Short mmCIF file of C-alpha atoms in Angstrom, two decimals:
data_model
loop_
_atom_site.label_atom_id
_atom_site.label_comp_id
_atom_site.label_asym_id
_atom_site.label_seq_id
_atom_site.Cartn_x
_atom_site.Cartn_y
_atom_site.Cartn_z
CA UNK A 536 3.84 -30.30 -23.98
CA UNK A 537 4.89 -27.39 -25.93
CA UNK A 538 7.43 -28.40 -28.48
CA UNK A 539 7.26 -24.73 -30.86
CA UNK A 540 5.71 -21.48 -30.36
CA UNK A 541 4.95 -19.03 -32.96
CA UNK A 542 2.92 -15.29 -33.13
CA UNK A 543 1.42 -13.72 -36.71
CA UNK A 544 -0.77 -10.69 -37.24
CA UNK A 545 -4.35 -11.11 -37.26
CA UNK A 546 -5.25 -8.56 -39.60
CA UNK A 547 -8.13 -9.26 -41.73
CA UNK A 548 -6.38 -8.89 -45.31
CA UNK A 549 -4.40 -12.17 -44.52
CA UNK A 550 -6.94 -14.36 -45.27
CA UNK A 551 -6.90 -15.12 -48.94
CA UNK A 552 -9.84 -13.84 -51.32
CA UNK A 553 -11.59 -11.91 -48.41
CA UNK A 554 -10.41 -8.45 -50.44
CA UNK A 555 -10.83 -10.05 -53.99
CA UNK A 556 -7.12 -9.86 -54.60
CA UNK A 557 -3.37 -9.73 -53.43
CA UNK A 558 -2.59 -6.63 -50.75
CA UNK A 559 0.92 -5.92 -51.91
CA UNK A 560 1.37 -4.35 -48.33
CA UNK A 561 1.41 -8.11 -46.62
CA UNK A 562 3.10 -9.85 -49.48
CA UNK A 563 6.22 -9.72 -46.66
CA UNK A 564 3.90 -10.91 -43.85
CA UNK A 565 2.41 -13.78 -45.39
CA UNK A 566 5.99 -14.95 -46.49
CA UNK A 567 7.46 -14.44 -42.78
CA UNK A 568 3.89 -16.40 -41.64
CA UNK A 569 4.60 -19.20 -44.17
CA UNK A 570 8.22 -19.39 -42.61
CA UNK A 571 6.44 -19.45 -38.85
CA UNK A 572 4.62 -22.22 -39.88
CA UNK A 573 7.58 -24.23 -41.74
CA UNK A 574 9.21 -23.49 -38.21
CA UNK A 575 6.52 -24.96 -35.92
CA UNK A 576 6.01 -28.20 -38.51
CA UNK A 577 9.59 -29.01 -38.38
CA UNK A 578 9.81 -29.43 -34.53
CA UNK A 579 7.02 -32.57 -35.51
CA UNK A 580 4.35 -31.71 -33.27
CA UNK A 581 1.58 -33.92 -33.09
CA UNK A 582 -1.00 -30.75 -33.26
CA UNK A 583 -1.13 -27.40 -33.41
CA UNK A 584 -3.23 -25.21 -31.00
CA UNK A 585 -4.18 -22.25 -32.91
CA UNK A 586 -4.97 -19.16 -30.13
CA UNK A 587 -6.76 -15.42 -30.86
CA UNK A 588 -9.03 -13.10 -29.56
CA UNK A 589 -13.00 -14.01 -29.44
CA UNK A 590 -16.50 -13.19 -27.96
CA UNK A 591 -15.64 -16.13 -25.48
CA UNK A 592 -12.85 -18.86 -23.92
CA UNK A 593 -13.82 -21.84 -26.05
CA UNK A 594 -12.63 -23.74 -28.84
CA UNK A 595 -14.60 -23.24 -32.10
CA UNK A 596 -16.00 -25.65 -34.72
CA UNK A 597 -12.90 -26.05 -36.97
CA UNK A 598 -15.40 -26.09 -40.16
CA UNK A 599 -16.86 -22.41 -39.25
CA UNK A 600 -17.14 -20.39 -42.33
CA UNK A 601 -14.85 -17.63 -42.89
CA UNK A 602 -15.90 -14.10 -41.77
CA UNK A 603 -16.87 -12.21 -44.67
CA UNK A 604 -15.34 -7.91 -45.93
CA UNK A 605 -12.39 -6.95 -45.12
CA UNK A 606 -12.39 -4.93 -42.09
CA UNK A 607 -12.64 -7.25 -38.78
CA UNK A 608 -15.30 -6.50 -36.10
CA UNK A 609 -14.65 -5.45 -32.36
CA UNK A 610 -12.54 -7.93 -30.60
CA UNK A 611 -15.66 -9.02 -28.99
CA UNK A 612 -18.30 -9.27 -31.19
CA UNK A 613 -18.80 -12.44 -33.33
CA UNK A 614 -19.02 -11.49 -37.02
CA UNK A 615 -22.42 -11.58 -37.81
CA UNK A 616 -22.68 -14.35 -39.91
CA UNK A 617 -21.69 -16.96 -37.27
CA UNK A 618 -18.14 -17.21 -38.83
CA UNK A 619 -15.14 -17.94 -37.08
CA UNK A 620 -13.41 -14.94 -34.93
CA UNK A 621 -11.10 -12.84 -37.68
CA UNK A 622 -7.96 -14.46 -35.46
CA UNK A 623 -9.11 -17.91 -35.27
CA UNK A 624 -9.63 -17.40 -39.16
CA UNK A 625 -6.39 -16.01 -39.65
CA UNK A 626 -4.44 -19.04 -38.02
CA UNK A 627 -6.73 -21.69 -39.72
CA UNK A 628 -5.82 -19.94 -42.96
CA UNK A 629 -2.18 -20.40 -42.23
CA UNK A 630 -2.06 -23.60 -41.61
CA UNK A 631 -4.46 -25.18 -44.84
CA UNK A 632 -1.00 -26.59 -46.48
CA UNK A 633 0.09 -27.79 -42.97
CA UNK A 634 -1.24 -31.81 -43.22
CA UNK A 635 -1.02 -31.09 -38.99
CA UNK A 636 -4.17 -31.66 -36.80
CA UNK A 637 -5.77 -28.19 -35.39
CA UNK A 638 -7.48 -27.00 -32.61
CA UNK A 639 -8.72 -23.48 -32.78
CA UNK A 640 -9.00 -21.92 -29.05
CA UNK A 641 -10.54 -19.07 -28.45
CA UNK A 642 -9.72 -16.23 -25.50
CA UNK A 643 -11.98 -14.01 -24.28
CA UNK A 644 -10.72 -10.51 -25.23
CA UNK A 645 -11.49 -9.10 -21.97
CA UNK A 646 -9.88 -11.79 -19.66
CA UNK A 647 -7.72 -11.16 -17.45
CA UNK A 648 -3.86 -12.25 -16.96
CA UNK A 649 -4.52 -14.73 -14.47
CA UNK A 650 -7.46 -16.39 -16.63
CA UNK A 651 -4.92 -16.38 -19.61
CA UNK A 652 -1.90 -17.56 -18.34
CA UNK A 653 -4.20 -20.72 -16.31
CA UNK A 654 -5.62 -21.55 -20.08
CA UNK A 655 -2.19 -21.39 -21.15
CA UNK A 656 -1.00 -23.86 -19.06
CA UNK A 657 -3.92 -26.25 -19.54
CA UNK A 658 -2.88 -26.37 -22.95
CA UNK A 659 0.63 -26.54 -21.77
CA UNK A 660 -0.24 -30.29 -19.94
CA UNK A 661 -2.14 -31.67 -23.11
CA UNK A 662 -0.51 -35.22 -23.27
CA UNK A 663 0.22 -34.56 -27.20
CA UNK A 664 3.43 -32.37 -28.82
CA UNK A 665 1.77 -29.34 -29.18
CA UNK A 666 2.88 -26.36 -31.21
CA UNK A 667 1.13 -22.95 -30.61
CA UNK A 668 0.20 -20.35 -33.19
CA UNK A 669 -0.74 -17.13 -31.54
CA UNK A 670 -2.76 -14.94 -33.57
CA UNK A 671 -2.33 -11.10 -32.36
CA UNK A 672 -2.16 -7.78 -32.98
CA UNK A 673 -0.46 -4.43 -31.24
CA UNK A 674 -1.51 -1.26 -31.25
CA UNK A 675 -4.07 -0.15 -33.58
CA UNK A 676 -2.80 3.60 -33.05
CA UNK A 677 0.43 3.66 -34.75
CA UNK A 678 -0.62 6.94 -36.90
CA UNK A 679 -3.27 9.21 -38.65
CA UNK A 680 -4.85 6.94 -40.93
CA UNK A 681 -4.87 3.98 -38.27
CA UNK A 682 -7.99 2.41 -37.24
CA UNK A 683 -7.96 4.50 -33.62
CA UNK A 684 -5.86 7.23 -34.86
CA UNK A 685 -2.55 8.33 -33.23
CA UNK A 686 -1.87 7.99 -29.67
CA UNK A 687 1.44 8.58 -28.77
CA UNK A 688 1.92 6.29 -25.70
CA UNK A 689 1.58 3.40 -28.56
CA UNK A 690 5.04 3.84 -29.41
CA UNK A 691 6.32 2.84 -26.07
CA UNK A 692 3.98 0.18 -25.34
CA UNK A 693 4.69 -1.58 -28.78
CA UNK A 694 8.08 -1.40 -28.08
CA UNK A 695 7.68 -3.41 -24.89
CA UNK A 696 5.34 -5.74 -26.50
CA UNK A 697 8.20 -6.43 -29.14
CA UNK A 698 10.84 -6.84 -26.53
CA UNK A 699 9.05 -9.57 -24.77
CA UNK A 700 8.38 -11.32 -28.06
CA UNK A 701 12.36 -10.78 -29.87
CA UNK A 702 13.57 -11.75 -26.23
CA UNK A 703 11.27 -15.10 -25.60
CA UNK A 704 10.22 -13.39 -21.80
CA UNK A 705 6.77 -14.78 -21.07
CA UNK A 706 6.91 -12.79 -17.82
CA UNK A 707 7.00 -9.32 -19.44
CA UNK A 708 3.95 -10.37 -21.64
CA UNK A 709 1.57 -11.49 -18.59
CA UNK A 710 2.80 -8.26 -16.59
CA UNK A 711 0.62 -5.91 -19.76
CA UNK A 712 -1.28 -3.66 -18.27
CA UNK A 713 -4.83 -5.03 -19.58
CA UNK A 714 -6.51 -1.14 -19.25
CA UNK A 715 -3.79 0.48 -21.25
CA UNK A 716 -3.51 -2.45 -23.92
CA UNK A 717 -7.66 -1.73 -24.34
CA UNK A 718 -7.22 2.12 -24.77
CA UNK A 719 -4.39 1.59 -27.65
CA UNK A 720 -6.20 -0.97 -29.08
CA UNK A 721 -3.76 -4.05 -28.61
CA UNK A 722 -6.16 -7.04 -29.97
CA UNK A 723 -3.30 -9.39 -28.98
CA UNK A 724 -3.15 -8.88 -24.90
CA UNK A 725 -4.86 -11.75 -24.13
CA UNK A 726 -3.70 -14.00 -26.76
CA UNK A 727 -0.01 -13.20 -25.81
CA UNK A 728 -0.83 -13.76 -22.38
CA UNK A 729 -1.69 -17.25 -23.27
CA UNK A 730 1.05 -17.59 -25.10
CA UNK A 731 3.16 -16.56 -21.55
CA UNK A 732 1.30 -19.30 -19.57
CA UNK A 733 2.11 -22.02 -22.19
CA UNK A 734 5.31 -21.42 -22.58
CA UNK A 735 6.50 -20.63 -19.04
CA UNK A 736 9.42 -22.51 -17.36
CA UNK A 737 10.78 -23.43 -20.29
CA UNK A 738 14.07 -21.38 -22.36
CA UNK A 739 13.16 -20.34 -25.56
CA UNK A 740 14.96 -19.07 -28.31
CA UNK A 741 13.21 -16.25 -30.50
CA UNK A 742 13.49 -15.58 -34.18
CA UNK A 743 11.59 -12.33 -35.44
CA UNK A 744 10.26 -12.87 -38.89
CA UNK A 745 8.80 -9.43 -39.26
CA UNK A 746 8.03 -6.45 -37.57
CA UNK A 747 6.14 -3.04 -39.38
CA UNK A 748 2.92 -0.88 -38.67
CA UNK A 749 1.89 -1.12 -42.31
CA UNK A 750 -1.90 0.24 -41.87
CA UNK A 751 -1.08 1.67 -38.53
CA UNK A 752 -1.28 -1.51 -36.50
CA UNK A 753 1.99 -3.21 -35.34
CA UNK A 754 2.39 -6.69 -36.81
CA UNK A 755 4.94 -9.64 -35.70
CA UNK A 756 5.96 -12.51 -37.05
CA UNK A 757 8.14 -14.30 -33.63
CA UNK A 758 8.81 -18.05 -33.50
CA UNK A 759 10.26 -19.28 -29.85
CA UNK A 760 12.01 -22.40 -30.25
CA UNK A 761 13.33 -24.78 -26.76
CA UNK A 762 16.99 -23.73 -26.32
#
């Protein structure tokens, strides 16, 4: 059962020492992700599923080494190296003061809603008191100097993203059009959708930790909490 649910960014710079030294421009994000984390522990789930964007639905080794520079590749592409996927890496990261049990799950970046919301729900019925860390990103085309550039229909669908999350509405996530997440760059579709599925049926009550488009790429910080 799902006793907590919380969403952070899974921008690259977040885990420590992969750019050599602080970012001052996520000092505020990794304090609002250390407060999603303090939020899950003290609803004293017996394990936390960590979920992000990979090359394929599956969970990963939890020992995989950390992807190495400090820009992330494609959503589907497996660094290189054999390292973790940049999301999976993210949430591991943010939970290594957590004394907690973790399970990082992969999603397939490309899956659909359906696929999401089923996995969702499979982790949903796991016997244990599971709290979920959803590692995801919006659009990557908040501006000039973003990683896609500007599109102007990222305002909008950002904006709808964030209402679903500050408003705890697992319906509006799995209704996100999959073809216009891809062409703004949303790395957190799928992720969010599993997110939906897990949490389904169920009142929450969302907190919003943070919310900015520092490098041109909307992050979040949302815990949902059982009303």
């Amino acid at each position: 059962m799902i006793v907590a649910a919380a969403c952070v960014p899974q921008a690259p710079l977040l885990i420590p020492g992969l750019t050599g030294g602080p970012v001052a421009e996520v000092d505020d994000v990794r304090a609002a992700m250390r407060d999603a984390v303090d939020a899950l522990v003290q609803h004293r789930p017996d394990e936390v599923v960590v979920v992000g964007a990979a090359p394929a639905t599956a969970v990963y080794p939890p020992d995989d080494p950390t992807p190495a520079g400090r820009l992330a590749p494609a959503p589907g592409r497996r660094p290189r190296s054999g390292a973790l996927p940049v999301p999976l890496a993210v949430g591991r990261s943010a939970l290594l003061a957590c004394s907690l049990p973790w399970i990082l799950q992969g999603i397939d970046h490309r899956a659909p809603a359906g696929a999401c919301c089923r996995l969702g729900r499979q982790i949903a019925a796991r016997p244990a008191r599971t709290a979920l860390l959803v590692v995801a990103d919006g659009s990557a085309r908040r501006g000039e100097k973003a990683p896609g550039y500007v599109d102007s229909r990222a305002q909008d669908l950002d904006a709808r993203i964030g209402y679903a999350l500050d408003t705890a509405d697992p319906e509006a996530l799995l209704v996100l059009d999959t073809e216009l997440c891809d062409d703004l760059l949303v790395a957190g579709r799928a992720a969010w959708q599993v997110m939906a599925g897990a949490c389904e049926g169920t009142s929450w009550l969302a907190r919003t930790l943070y919310g900015d488009d520092p490098f041109g790429v909307t992050y979040r910080v949302v815990t949902w909490a059982p009303r």
